[in-house]
Amino acid sequence: MAESVGNLLIVVLDLHPVWWADHSLSHVLQSALVLANAHLLQNPLNKLAVYGYMNTGVFQLYPLREDIVTGESTAGKFEGFDVVNTTILMRVKDVMLECEDPELHKQLDGSLLSGALIKSLCYSNTMTKNLAIGNTLHSRILVLKGSPDSRTQYMAIMNSIFAAQKSKVAIDSCVLGEDSTFLQQSSEMTGGTYVRVTDHNKLAQYLLSVFLMGAEFRKSFNTPPAAKVDFRAACQCHSKMTDVGYVCSVCMSVYCTFRPMCMTCNAHFKLPTALFKAKKVTGKRKLEALNGKT
């Protein structure tokens, strides 16, 4: 019996209201739906999932327990694609209208990308475990991101990257705003592709030419060259990128200055004063030796 192989594409959409106030969300959604339909058309075994995130939560946009079906005519449309498109568009509309407190969305920082990645990995794991005997499902995540990075989520995002590495799930990144250090590291470490699209009118072209094919096939095509990746870590104390710092030996949190207690796991550390005194004595003796010689 031949093995049946399918592909699961999980699309993660940045829905932060502040960033989209100056950009066209509808155009990006239509481009993402073109990619989703093309992915489903490639293979009847292909699967699709869509998540949206902002600074107040993570929302599953597709699939839902019950697909949203409108009373409009579907003449000239494939019914399956119409259900996918309608469900995603209506769900995005509901999420954007359900913003409880407008005050929470005034700050552009703080989008829950880490939560979206974790939910995507959980969904991938669930789909893989529920496969029929003889079937194989290759999973990958595509992040469409506009808002800037939130340094406070560095540890959570790094944990998501390590989980994706272990699960062999590639994280592709399509950045619509400024460059994302977190997504550069995510794509580089999981075998995905990182692309920054400055002209949103060409987004559909980028999505179809770069992200429609699986990561294993991209080496045979002329894809955009990989950007230089910034592998610096964000410190837990000030949330800034650090070249040289202190690392907690328990939870691997990074700090730009020495701290007697870890902010993440509350581990306690002792300042090596004895070592500093020894160095000072050694330096003083060397100076006295040099003065004696002269």
CSV table of C-alpha atoms in Angstrom, one decimal:
chain,number,residue,atom,x,y,z
A,1,MET,CA,0.0,0.0,0.0
A,2,ALA,CA,1.5,3.4,-1.1
A,3,GLU,CA,2.0,6.0,1.6
A,4,SER,CA,-0.2,9.1,1.4
A,5,VAL,CA,1.6,12.3,2.0
A,6,GLY,CA,-0.1,15.6,2.8
A,7,ASN,CA,1.0,19.1,3.9
A,8,LEU,CA,-0.4,21.2,6.7
A,9,LEU,CA,0.0,24.9,6.3
A,10,ILE,CA,-0.7,27.0,9.4
A,11,VAL,CA,-1.0,30.7,8.6
A,12,VAL,CA,-0.4,33.1,11.5
A,13,LEU,CA,-1.8,36.7,10.9
A,14,ASP,CA,-0.8,39.8,12.8
A,15,LEU,CA,-4.1,41.6,13.6
A,16,HIS,CA,-2.8,44.4,15.7
A,17,PRO,CA,-5.4,47.3,15.2
A,18,VAL,CA,-2.8,50.1,15.7
A,19,TRP,CA,-0.5,48.9,12.9
A,20,TRP,CA,-3.4,48.1,10.5
A,21,ALA,CA,-4.8,51.6,11.0
A,22,ASP,CA,-2.2,52.8,8.5
A,23,HIS,CA,-2.3,49.8,6.2
A,24,SER,CA,-4.8,47.8,4.1
A,25,LEU,CA,-5.8,44.7,6.1
A,26,SER,CA,-8.3,43.6,3.4
A,27,HIS,CA,-5.6,43.5,0.7
A,28,VAL,CA,-3.3,41.4,2.8
A,29,LEU,CA,-6.2,39.0,3.7
A,30,GLN,CA,-7.1,38.6,0.0
A,31,SER,CA,-3.5,37.8,-0.8
A,32,ALA,CA,-3.3,35.2,2.1
A,33,LEU,CA,-6.6,33.6,0.8
A,34,VAL,CA,-5.0,33.2,-2.6
A,35,LEU,CA,-2.2,31.3,-1.0
A,36,ALA,CA,-4.5,29.2,1.1
A,37,ASN,CA,-6.7,28.2,-1.9
A,38,ALA,CA,-3.6,27.4,-4.0
A,39,HIS,CA,-2.3,25.2,-1.2
A,40,LEU,CA,-5.5,23.2,-0.9
A,41,LEU,CA,-5.7,22.9,-4.6
A,42,GLN,CA,-2.3,21.2,-4.9
A,43,ASN,CA,-3.2,18.0,-3.1
A,44,PRO,CA,-6.6,16.7,-1.7
A,45,LEU,CA,-4.7,15.6,1.4
A,46,ASN,CA,-3.4,19.1,2.2
A,47,LYS,CA,-4.8,20.8,5.3
A,48,LEU,CA,-5.1,24.4,6.3
A,49,ALA,CA,-5.3,26.3,9.6
A,50,VAL,CA,-5.3,30.0,10.3
A,51,TYR,CA,-4.6,31.9,13.5
A,52,GLY,CA,-4.8,35.6,14.3
A,53,TYR,CA,-3.1,37.4,17.1
A,54,MET,CA,-2.9,40.9,18.6
A,55,ASN,CA,-1.8,42.3,22.0
A,56,THR,CA,-4.9,41.0,23.8
A,57,GLY,CA,-5.0,37.4,22.7
A,58,VAL,CA,-4.7,34.6,20.0
A,59,PHE,CA,-7.7,33.6,17.9
A,60,GLN,CA,-8.4,30.6,15.8
A,61,LEU,CA,-9.8,31.8,12.4
A,62,TYR,CA,-10.0,28.5,10.6
A,63,PRO,CA,-11.1,25.7,10.9
A,64,LEU,CA,-14.0,26.3,13.3
A,65,ARG,CA,-16.3,23.7,14.8
A,66,GLU,CA,-19.0,25.0,12.4
A,67,ASP,CA,-18.0,26.7,9.1
A,68,ILE,CA,-19.7,30.0,8.4
A,69,VAL,CA,-21.9,29.8,5.3
A,70,THR,CA,-23.6,32.8,3.8
A,71,GLY,CA,-26.8,32.8,1.7
A,72,GLU,CA,-24.9,34.3,-1.3
A,73,SER,CA,-24.8,32.5,-4.6
A,74,THR,CA,-21.6,30.4,-5.1
A,75,ALA,CA,-22.1,30.2,-8.9
A,76,GLY,CA,-18.7,29.9,-10.6
A,77,LYS,CA,-16.9,29.2,-7.3
A,78,PHE,CA,-15.6,26.0,-5.8
A,79,GLU,CA,-17.7,25.4,-2.8
A,80,GLY,CA,-14.8,24.3,-0.6
A,81,PHE,CA,-12.8,27.5,-1.3
A,82,ASP,CA,-15.9,29.6,-0.7
A,83,VAL,CA,-16.4,28.1,2.7
A,84,VAL,CA,-12.7,28.7,3.6
A,85,ASN,CA,-12.7,32.3,2.4
A,86,THR,CA,-16.0,33.2,4.0
A,87,THR,CA,-15.1,31.6,7.3
A,88,ILE,CA,-11.8,33.4,7.6
A,89,LEU,CA,-13.1,36.8,6.5
A,90,MET,CA,-16.1,36.7,8.9
A,91,ARG,CA,-14.0,35.5,11.8
A,92,VAL,CA,-11.4,38.3,11.3
A,93,LYS,CA,-14.3,40.8,11.2
A,94,ASP,CA,-15.7,39.4,14.4
A,95,VAL,CA,-12.3,39.5,16.2
A,96,MET,CA,-11.7,43.1,15.1
A,97,LEU,CA,-15.1,44.2,16.3
A,98,GLU,CA,-14.8,42.4,19.6
A,99,CYS,CA,-12.0,44.5,20.9
A,100,GLU,CA,-13.2,45.0,24.5
A,101,ASP,CA,-11.2,48.0,25.6
A,102,PRO,CA,-9.8,50.5,23.0
A,103,GLU,CA,-7.3,51.7,25.6
A,104,LEU,CA,-5.5,48.3,25.4
A,105,HIS,CA,-4.7,48.8,21.7
A,106,LYS,CA,-3.1,52.2,21.9
A,107,GLN,CA,0.3,50.7,22.4
A,108,LEU,CA,1.8,49.1,19.3
A,109,ASP,CA,4.1,46.9,21.3
A,110,GLY,CA,3.0,43.6,22.9
A,111,SER,CA,1.5,41.5,20.1
A,112,LEU,CA,1.3,37.8,21.3
A,113,LEU,CA,3.3,36.2,18.5
A,114,SER,CA,4.7,33.6,21.0
A,115,GLY,CA,1.2,32.5,21.9
A,116,ALA,CA,0.2,32.1,18.2
A,117,LEU,CA,3.3,30.0,17.5
A,118,ILE,CA,2.6,27.8,20.5
A,119,LYS,CA,-1.0,27.2,19.5
A,120,SER,CA,0.1,26.5,15.9
A,121,LEU,CA,2.6,23.8,17.2
A,122,CYS,CA,-0.1,22.3,19.4
A,123,TYR,CA,-2.5,22.1,16.4
A,124,SER,CA,0.2,20.5,14.3
A,125,ASN,CA,0.9,17.9,16.9
A,126,THR,CA,-2.8,17.1,17.3
A,127,MET,CA,-3.3,16.6,13.5
A,128,THR,CA,-0.2,14.4,13.3
A,129,LYS,CA,-1.3,12.2,16.1
A,130,ASN,CA,-4.8,11.8,14.6
A,131,LEU,CA,-3.6,10.6,11.2
A,132,ALA,CA,-4.8,7.3,9.8
A,133,ILE,CA,-2.4,4.4,9.4
A,134,GLY,CA,-0.2,4.8,6.3
A,135,ASN,CA,-0.7,8.6,6.1
A,136,THR,CA,2.0,11.3,6.6
A,137,LEU,CA,1.6,15.0,7.2
A,138,HIS,CA,4.3,17.5,6.9
A,139,SER,CA,3.7,20.7,8.8
A,140,ARG,CA,5.0,24.3,8.4
A,141,ILE,CA,4.0,27.7,9.8
A,142,LEU,CA,3.8,30.9,7.8
A,143,VAL,CA,3.8,34.1,9.9
A,144,LEU,CA,2.5,37.3,8.3
A,145,LYS,CA,3.7,40.1,10.6
A,146,GLY,CA,3.4,43.8,10.5
A,147,SER,CA,3.8,45.2,14.0
A,148,PRO,CA,7.3,45.5,15.6
A,149,ASP,CA,8.9,42.9,17.9
A,150,SER,CA,8.0,42.8,21.6
A,151,ARG,CA,11.3,42.3,23.5
A,152,THR,CA,9.4,41.0,26.5
A,153,GLN,CA,8.4,37.8,24.6
A,154,TYR,CA,12.0,36.8,23.8
A,155,MET,CA,12.1,33.8,26.0
A,156,ALA,CA,8.6,32.5,25.0
A,157,ILE,CA,9.5,32.9,21.3
A,158,MET,CA,12.8,31.1,21.7
A,159,ASN,CA,11.0,28.2,23.5
A,160,SER,CA,8.6,28.0,20.5
A,161,ILE,CA,11.6,27.9,18.1
A,162,PHE,CA,13.2,25.0,20.0
A,163,ALA,CA,9.8,23.2,20.1
A,164,ALA,CA,9.4,23.7,16.3
A,165,GLN,CA,13.0,22.4,15.8
A,166,LYS,CA,12.2,19.2,17.7
A,167,SER,CA,8.9,18.7,15.9
A,168,LYS,CA,10.6,19.4,12.5
A,169,VAL,CA,8.2,22.2,11.7
A,170,ALA,CA,9.6,25.0,9.5
A,171,ILE,CA,8.7,28.6,10.4
A,172,ASP,CA,8.4,30.8,7.3
A,173,SER,CA,8.3,34.5,7.8
A,174,CYS,CA,6.8,37.2,5.6
A,175,VAL,CA,7.3,40.6,7.3
A,176,LEU,CA,5.2,43.6,6.1
A,177,GLY,CA,6.8,46.2,8.4
A,178,GLU,CA,10.2,46.7,9.8
A,179,ASP,CA,12.6,43.8,10.0
A,180,SER,CA,11.9,41.3,12.8
A,181,THR,CA,15.0,39.9,14.6
A,182,PHE,CA,12.8,37.2,16.2
A,183,LEU,CA,11.4,35.9,12.9
A,184,GLN,CA,14.9,36.0,11.3
A,185,GLN,CA,16.1,33.7,14.0
A,186,SER,CA,13.0,31.5,13.8
A,187,SER,CA,13.3,30.9,10.1
A,188,GLU,CA,17.1,30.4,10.2
A,189,MET,CA,16.9,27.9,13.0
A,190,THR,CA,13.9,25.8,11.7
A,191,GLY,CA,14.9,25.7,8.0
A,192,GLY,CA,12.2,28.2,6.9
A,193,THR,CA,12.5,31.3,4.7
A,194,TYR,CA,12.5,34.9,5.8
A,195,VAL,CA,11.2,37.6,3.3
A,196,ARG,CA,10.5,41.3,4.0
A,197,VAL,CA,7.9,42.7,1.5
A,198,THR,CA,8.0,46.5,1.2
A,199,ASP,CA,5.5,46.8,-1.6
A,200,HIS,CA,2.2,45.2,-0.3
A,201,ASN,CA,0.8,45.3,-3.9
A,202,LYS,CA,3.2,42.5,-4.7
A,203,LEU,CA,2.4,40.4,-1.6
A,204,ALA,CA,0.4,37.7,-3.5
A,205,GLN,CA,3.3,37.3,-6.0
A,206,TYR,CA,5.7,36.7,-3.1
A,207,LEU,CA,3.4,34.3,-1.3
A,208,LEU,CA,2.8,32.1,-4.4
A,209,SER,CA,6.4,32.2,-5.7
A,210,VAL,CA,8.2,31.7,-2.3
A,211,PHE,CA,5.8,30.2,0.2
A,212,LEU,CA,3.5,27.9,-1.8
A,213,MET,CA,6.1,25.2,-2.2
A,214,GLY,CA,7.5,23.3,0.7
A,215,ALA,CA,10.9,24.2,2.3
A,216,GLU,CA,12.5,21.1,0.8
A,217,PHE,CA,11.8,22.2,-2.8
A,218,ARG,CA,13.0,25.8,-2.5
A,219,LYS,CA,16.6,25.0,-3.1
A,220,SER,CA,15.7,24.1,-6.7
A,221,PHE,CA,14.2,27.6,-7.3
A,222,ASN,CA,15.5,31.1,-7.4
A,223,THR,CA,14.2,32.4,-4.1
A,224,PRO,CA,15.1,35.7,-2.4
A,225,PRO,CA,18.6,35.6,-0.8
A,226,ALA,CA,18.7,35.1,2.9
A,227,ALA,CA,19.0,38.2,5.0
A,228,LYS,CA,21.8,38.6,7.5
A,229,VAL,CA,20.5,37.2,10.8
A,230,ASP,CA,21.0,39.0,14.1
A,231,PHE,CA,21.6,36.3,16.7
A,232,ARG,CA,21.9,38.6,19.7
A,233,ALA,CA,19.7,37.9,22.6
A,234,ALA,CA,17.3,40.3,24.3
A,235,CYS,CA,18.0,40.8,28.0
A,236,GLN,CA,15.3,40.2,30.5
A,237,CYS,CA,16.0,43.3,32.6
A,238,HIS,CA,15.7,46.0,29.9
A,239,SER,CA,14.4,44.0,26.9
A,240,LYS,CA,17.3,45.3,24.7
A,241,MET,CA,19.6,43.4,22.4
A,242,THR,CA,22.8,42.4,24.2
A,243,ASP,CA,26.2,41.5,22.7
A,244,VAL,CA,27.8,40.3,26.0
A,245,GLY,CA,25.9,39.6,29.1
A,246,TYR,CA,25.1,37.2,32.0
A,247,VAL,CA,23.1,33.9,31.5
A,248,CYS,CA,21.1,32.2,34.2
A,249,SER,CA,22.4,28.6,34.5
A,250,VAL,CA,18.9,27.3,35.4
A,251,CYS,CA,16.5,28.8,32.8
A,252,MET,CA,19.0,30.4,30.3
A,253,SER,CA,17.6,33.9,30.8
A,254,VAL,CA,20.0,36.7,29.6
A,255,TYR,CA,20.8,39.8,31.5
A,256,CYS,CA,23.0,42.8,30.4
A,257,THR,CA,24.2,43.4,34.0
A,258,PHE,CA,24.8,41.1,37.0
A,259,ARG,CA,21.8,40.3,39.2
A,260,PRO,CA,21.9,38.3,42.4
A,261,MET,CA,18.5,36.7,41.6
A,262,CYS,CA,17.1,35.6,38.3
A,263,MET,CA,13.9,37.4,37.4
A,264,THR,CA,12.5,34.4,35.6
A,265,CYS,CA,13.1,31.4,37.8
A,266,ASN,CA,14.2,33.2,41.1
A,267,ALA,CA,17.5,31.3,41.2
A,268,HIS,CA,20.1,33.0,43.5
A,269,PHE,CA,23.7,33.7,42.6
A,270,LYS,CA,26.7,34.9,44.5
A,271,LEU,CA,28.9,37.7,43.4
A,272,PRO,CA,32.4,36.2,42.9
A,273,THR,CA,34.1,38.9,45.1
A,274,ALA,CA,36.9,36.5,46.1
A,275,LEU,CA,37.9,36.1,42.5
A,276,PHE,CA,38.0,39.9,42.0
A,277,LYS,CA,40.2,40.3,45.1
A,278,ALA,CA,42.6,37.7,43.9
A,279,LYS,CA,42.9,39.5,40.6
A,280,LYS,CA,43.5,42.8,42.3
A,281,VAL,CA,46.3,41.3,44.5
A,282,THR,CA,47.9,39.6,41.5
A,283,GLY,CA,47.9,42.9,39.6
A,284,LYS,CA,49.4,44.8,42.6
A,285,ARG,CA,52.2,42.2,43.0
A,286,LYS,CA,53.0,42.4,39.3
A,287,LEU,CA,53.2,46.2,39.6
A,288,GLU,CA,55.5,46.0,42.6
A,289,ALA,CA,57.7,43.5,40.7
A,290,LEU,CA,58.0,45.8,37.8
A,291,ASN,CA,58.9,48.8,40.1
A,292,GLY,CA,61.6,46.6,41.7
A,293,LYS,CA,63.1,45.8,38.4
A,294,THR,CA,63.3,49.4,37.4
